[in-house]
Short mmCIF file of C-alpha atoms in Angstrom, two decimals:
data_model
loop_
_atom_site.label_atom_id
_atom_site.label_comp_id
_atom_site.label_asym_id
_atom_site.label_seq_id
_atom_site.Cartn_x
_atom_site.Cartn_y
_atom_site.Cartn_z
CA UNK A 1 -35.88 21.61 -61.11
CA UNK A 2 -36.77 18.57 -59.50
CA UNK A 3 -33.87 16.31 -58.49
CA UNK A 4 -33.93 12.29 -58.61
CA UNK A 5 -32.76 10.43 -55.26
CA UNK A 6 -28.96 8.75 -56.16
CA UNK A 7 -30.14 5.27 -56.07
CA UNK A 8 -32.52 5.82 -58.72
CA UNK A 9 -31.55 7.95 -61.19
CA UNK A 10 -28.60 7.28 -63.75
CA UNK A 11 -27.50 10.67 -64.03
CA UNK A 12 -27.09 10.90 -60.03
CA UNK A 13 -25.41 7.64 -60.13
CA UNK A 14 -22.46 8.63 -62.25
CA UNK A 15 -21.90 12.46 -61.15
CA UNK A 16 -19.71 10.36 -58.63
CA UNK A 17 -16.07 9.89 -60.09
CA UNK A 18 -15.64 6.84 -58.63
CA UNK A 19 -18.66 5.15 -60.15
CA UNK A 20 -17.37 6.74 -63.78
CA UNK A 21 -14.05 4.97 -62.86
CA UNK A 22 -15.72 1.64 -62.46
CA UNK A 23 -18.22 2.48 -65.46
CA UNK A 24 -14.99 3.41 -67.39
CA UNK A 25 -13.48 0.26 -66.42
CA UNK A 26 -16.33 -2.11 -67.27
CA UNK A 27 -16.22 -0.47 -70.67
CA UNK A 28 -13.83 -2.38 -71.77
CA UNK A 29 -15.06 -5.44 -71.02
CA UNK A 30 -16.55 -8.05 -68.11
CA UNK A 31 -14.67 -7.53 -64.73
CA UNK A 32 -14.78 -9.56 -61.67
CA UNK A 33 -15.38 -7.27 -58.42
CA UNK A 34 -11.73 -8.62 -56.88
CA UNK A 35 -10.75 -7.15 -61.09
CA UNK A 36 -12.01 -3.75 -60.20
CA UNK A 37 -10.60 -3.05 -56.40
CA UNK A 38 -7.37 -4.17 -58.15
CA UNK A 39 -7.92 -1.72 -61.08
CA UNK A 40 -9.60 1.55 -59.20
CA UNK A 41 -7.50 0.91 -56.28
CA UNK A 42 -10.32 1.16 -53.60
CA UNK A 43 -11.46 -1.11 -51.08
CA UNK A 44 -13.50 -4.56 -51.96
CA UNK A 45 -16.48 -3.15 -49.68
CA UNK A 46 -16.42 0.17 -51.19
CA UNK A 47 -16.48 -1.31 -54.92
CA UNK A 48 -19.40 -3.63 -53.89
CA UNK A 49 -21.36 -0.94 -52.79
CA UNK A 50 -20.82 1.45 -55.29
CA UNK A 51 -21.69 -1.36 -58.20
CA UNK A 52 -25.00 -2.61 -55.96
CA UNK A 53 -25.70 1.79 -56.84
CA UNK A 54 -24.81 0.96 -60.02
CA UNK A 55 -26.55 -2.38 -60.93
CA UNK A 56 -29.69 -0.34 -59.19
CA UNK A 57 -30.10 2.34 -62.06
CA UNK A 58 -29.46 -0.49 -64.45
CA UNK A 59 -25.77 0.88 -65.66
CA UNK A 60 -24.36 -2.63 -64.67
CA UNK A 61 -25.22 -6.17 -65.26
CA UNK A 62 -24.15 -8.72 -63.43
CA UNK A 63 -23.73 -12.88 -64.32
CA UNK A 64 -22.37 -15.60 -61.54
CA UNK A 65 -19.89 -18.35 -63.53
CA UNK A 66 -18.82 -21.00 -61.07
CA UNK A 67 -17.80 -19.40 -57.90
CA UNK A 68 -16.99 -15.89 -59.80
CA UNK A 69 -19.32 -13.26 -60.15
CA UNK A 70 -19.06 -10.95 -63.27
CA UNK A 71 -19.64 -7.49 -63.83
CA UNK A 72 -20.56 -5.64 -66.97
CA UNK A 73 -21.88 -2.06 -68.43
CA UNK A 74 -25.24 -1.97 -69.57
CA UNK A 75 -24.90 1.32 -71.75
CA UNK A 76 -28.60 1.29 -72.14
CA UNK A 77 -29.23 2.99 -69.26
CA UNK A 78 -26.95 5.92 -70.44
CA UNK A 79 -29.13 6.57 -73.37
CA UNK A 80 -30.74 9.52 -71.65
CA UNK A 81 -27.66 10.97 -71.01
CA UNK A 82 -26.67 10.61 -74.51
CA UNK A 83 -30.14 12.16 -75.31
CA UNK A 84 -29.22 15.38 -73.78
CA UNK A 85 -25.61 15.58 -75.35
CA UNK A 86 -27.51 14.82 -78.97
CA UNK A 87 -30.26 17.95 -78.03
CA UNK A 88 -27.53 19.73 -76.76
CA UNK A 89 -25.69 19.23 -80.27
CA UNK A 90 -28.89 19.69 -82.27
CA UNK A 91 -29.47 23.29 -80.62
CA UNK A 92 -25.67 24.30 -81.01
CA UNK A 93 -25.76 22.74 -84.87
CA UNK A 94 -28.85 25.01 -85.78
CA UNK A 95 -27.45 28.11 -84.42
CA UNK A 96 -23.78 27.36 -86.04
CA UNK A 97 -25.05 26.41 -89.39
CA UNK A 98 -26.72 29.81 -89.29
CA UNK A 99 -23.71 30.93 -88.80
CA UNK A 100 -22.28 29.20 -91.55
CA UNK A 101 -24.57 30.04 -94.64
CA UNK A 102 -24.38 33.68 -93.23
CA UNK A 103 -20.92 33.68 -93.98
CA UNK A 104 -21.40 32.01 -97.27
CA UNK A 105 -23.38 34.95 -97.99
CA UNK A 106 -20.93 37.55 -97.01
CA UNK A 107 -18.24 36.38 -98.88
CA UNK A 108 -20.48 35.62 -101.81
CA UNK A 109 -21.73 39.37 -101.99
CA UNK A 110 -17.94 40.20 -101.54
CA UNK A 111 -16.80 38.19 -104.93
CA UNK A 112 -19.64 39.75 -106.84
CA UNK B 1 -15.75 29.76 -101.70
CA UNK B 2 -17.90 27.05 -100.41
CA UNK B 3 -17.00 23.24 -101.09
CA UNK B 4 -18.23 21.31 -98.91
CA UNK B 5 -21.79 21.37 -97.04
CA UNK B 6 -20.83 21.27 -93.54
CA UNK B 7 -24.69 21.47 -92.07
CA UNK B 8 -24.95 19.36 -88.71
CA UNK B 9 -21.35 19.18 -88.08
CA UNK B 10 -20.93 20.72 -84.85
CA UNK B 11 -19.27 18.22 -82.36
CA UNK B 12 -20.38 18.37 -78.74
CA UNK B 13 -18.06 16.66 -75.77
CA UNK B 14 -17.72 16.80 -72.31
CA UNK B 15 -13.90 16.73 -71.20
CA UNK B 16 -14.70 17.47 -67.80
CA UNK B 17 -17.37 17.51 -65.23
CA UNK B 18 -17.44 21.52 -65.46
CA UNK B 19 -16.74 21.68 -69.19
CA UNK B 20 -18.49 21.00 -72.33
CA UNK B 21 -16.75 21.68 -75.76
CA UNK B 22 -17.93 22.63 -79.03
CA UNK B 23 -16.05 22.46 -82.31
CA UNK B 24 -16.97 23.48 -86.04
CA UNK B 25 -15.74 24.20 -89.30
CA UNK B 26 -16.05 26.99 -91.58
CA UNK B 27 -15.01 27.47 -95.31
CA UNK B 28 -14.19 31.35 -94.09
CA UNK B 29 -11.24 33.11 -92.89
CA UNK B 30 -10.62 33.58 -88.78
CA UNK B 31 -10.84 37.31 -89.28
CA UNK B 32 -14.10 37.16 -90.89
CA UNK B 33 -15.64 34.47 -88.01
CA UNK B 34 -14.12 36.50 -85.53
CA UNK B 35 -15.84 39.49 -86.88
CA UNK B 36 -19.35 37.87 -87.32
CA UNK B 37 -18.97 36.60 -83.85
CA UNK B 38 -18.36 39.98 -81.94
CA UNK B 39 -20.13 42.44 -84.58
CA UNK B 40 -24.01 43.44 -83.48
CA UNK B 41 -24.77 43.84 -87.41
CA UNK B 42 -23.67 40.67 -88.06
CA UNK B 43 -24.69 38.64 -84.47
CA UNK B 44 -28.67 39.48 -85.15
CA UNK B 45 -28.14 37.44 -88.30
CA UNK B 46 -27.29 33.92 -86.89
CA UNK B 47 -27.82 33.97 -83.36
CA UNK B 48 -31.19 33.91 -82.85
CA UNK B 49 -34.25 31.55 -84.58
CA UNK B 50 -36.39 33.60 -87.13
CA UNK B 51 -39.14 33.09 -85.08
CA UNK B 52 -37.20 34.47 -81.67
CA UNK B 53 -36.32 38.23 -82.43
CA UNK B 54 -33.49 39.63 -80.97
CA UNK B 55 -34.19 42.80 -79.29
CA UNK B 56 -30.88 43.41 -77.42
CA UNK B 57 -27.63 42.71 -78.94
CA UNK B 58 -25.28 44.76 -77.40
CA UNK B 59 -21.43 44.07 -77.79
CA UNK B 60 -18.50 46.37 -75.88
CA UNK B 61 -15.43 44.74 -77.57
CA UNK B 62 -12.86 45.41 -75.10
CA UNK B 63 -11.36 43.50 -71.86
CA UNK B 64 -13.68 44.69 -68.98
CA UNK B 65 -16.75 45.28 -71.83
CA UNK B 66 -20.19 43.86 -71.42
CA UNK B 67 -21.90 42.23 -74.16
CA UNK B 68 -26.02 41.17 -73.65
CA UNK B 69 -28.14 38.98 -76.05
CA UNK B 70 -31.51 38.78 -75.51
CA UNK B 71 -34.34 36.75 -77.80
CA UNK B 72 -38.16 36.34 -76.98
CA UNK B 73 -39.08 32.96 -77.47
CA UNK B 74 -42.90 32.39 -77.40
CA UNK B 75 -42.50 29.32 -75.17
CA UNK B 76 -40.26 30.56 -72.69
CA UNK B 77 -40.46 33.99 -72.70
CA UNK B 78 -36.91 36.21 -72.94
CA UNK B 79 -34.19 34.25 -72.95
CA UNK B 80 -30.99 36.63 -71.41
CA UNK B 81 -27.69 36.54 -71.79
CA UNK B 82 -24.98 38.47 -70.70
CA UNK B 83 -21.17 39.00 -69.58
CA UNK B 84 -17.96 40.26 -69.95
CA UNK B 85 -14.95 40.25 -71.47
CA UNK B 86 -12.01 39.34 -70.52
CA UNK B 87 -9.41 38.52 -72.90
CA UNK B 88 -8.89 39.39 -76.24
CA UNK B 89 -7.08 38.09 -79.26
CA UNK B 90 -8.41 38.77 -82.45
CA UNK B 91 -8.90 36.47 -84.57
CA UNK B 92 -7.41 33.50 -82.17
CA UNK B 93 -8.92 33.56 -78.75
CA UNK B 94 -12.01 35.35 -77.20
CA UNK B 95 -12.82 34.95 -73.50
CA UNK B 96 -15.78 35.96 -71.88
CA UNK B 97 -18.11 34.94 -68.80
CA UNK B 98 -21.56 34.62 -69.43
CA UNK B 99 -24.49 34.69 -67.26
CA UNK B 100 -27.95 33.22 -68.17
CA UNK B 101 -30.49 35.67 -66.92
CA UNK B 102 -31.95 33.46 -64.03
CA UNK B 103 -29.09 31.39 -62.79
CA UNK B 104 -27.05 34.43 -62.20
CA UNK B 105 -25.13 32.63 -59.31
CA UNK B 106 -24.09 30.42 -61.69
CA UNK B 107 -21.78 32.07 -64.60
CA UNK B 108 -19.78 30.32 -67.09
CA UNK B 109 -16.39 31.08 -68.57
CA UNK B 110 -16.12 30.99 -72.42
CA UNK B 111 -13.71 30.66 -74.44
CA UNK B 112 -13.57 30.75 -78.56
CA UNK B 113 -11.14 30.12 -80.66
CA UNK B 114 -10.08 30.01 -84.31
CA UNK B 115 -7.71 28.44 -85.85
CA UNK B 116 -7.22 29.04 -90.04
CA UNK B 117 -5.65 26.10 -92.07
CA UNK B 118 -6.01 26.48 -96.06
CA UNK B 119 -9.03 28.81 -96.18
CA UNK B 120 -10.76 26.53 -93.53
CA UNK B 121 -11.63 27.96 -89.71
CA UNK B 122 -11.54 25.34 -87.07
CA UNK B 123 -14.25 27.40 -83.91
CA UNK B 124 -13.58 25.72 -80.51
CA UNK B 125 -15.85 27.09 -78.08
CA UNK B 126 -15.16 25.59 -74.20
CA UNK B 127 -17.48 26.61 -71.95
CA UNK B 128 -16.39 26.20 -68.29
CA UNK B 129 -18.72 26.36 -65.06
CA UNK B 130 -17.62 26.51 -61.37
CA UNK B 131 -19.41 23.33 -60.42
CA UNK B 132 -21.05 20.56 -62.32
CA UNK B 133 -24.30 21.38 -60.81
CA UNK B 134 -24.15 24.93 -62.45
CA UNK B 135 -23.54 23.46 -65.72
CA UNK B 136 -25.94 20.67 -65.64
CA UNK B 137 -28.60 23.43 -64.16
CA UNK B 138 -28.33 26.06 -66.66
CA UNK B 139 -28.12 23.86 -69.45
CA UNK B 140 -30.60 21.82 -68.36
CA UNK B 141 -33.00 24.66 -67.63
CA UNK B 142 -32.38 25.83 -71.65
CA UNK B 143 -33.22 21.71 -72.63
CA UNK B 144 -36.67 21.11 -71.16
CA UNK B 145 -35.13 17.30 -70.70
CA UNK B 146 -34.59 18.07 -66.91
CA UNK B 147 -31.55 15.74 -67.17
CA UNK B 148 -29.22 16.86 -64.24
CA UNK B 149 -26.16 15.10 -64.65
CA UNK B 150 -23.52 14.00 -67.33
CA UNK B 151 -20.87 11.47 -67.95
CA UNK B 152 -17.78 13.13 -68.46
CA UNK B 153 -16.84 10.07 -70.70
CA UNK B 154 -19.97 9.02 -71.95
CA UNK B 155 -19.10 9.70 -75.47
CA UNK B 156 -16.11 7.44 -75.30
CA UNK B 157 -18.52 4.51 -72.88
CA UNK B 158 -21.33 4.91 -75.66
CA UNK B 159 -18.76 4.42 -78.64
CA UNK B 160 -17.54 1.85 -76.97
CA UNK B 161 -20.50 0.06 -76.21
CA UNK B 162 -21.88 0.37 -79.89
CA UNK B 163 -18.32 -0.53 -81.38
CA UNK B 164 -18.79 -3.70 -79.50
CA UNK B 165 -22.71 -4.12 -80.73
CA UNK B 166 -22.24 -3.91 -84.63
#
């Protein structure tokens, strides 16, 4: 199955942990970069890059307010993700409810 | 008896990178699930779609037993399941590994279990892989989406996000 290149594919950009950190962290609100190297605990240059990775899929959003720049999650962009958990769900429902009203059936036959 | 209609309310998360977790309810006792679950009589009847006939269902029920589901589907062909088992509790915990037929490098560790409250059967099923590429492969592979990777915490990040939007 054909594999997208990190920089441009969402699903590439957060199968890194510390890009979930920072996505994790930006889900609770705007952050400053100087914010999130204080927060994740890694480096300012590593945090830069990893939200340039970030802001390149279109998970993050950035906006510059006097001399700060902030950073924020654009969940959007996780939407296919979600897609797959939902399909994922949907095939796992159908068989289950199966499951279910075979069961119902059973223990109706056994009452009768 | 049935009460309530529980259709569509299977729950899928992902607590891990390796890991995704389903959970359901049934109006049924534990022994009876458990039963249904590991009985070849009973598997044929739920496992499969009407339209994809079973025509393996083999079940060993015993640690070191093999089980093997297979289905034709008319789009993909025979879809092939298989494993073994490795620990068993009945009607509390089943584990088992599980290989889909053509990612055989890739197996997955499953584990089921039932827990009975007042007549009601709560099913956790956590599937395990050895990497996240082998889960986000074989799944994948079953999805025709092609989507690789997930967000371990994507369910919290999404409810978060629409939380914040309504």
């Amino acid at each position: 199955m054909a594999r997208a290149a990190t920089t441009t594919d969402a699903f590439n950009a957060v199968a890194e942990p510390r890009r979930r950190e920072i996505l994790d962290v930006l889900a609770d609100g705007e952050r400053t970069v100087n914010e999130i190297v204080e927060m994740v605990g890694l480096s300012q240059p590593l945090v830069s890059r990893h939200l340039r990775i970030l802001r390149q899929v279109g998970l993050v959003r950035s906006r510059a307010m006097g001399r700060n720049r902030f950073y924020r999650l654009d969940a959007t962009a996780l939407q296919p993700i979600h897609a797959w958990v939902t399909e994922y769900e949907r095939h796992w429902n159908e068989r289950l409810d199966r499951l279910d009203s075979y069961l119902d059936d059973l223990q109706r036959e056994e009452t009768q | 008896m049935k009460t309530i209609d529980r259709t569509g309310t299977a729950s899928v998360t992902l607590p891990s990178d390796t890991e995704i977790l389903i959970t359901r309810e049934f109006d049924a006792p534990a022994e009876l699930v458990f039963d249904v679950w590991t009985t070849p009589e009973h598997v044929r009847n739920w496992w499969g779609w009407e339209s994809d006939p079973m025509t393996v269902c083999e079940i060993d029920l015993r640690v070191g037993g093999t089980w093997r589901f297979v289905s034709v589907n008319e789009g993909f062909g025979e879809v092939d399941f298989y494993g073994e088992y490795k620990e068993i509790d009945r009607p509390h915990r089943l584990v088992s590994s599980e290989i889909f037929a053509p990612y055989p490098d890739s197996p997955a560790l499953n584990t089921m279990t039932l827990e009975e409250r007042d007549g009601v059967t709560t099913m956790t099923l956590l599937v395990q892989y050895e990497t996240q590429e082998a889960r986000d492969a074989t799944i994948a592979s079953g999805m025709e989406s092609g989507l690789q990777h997930s967000l371990d915490r994507i369910d919290a990040i999404l409810a978060g996000e629409q939380g914040r939007a309504s």
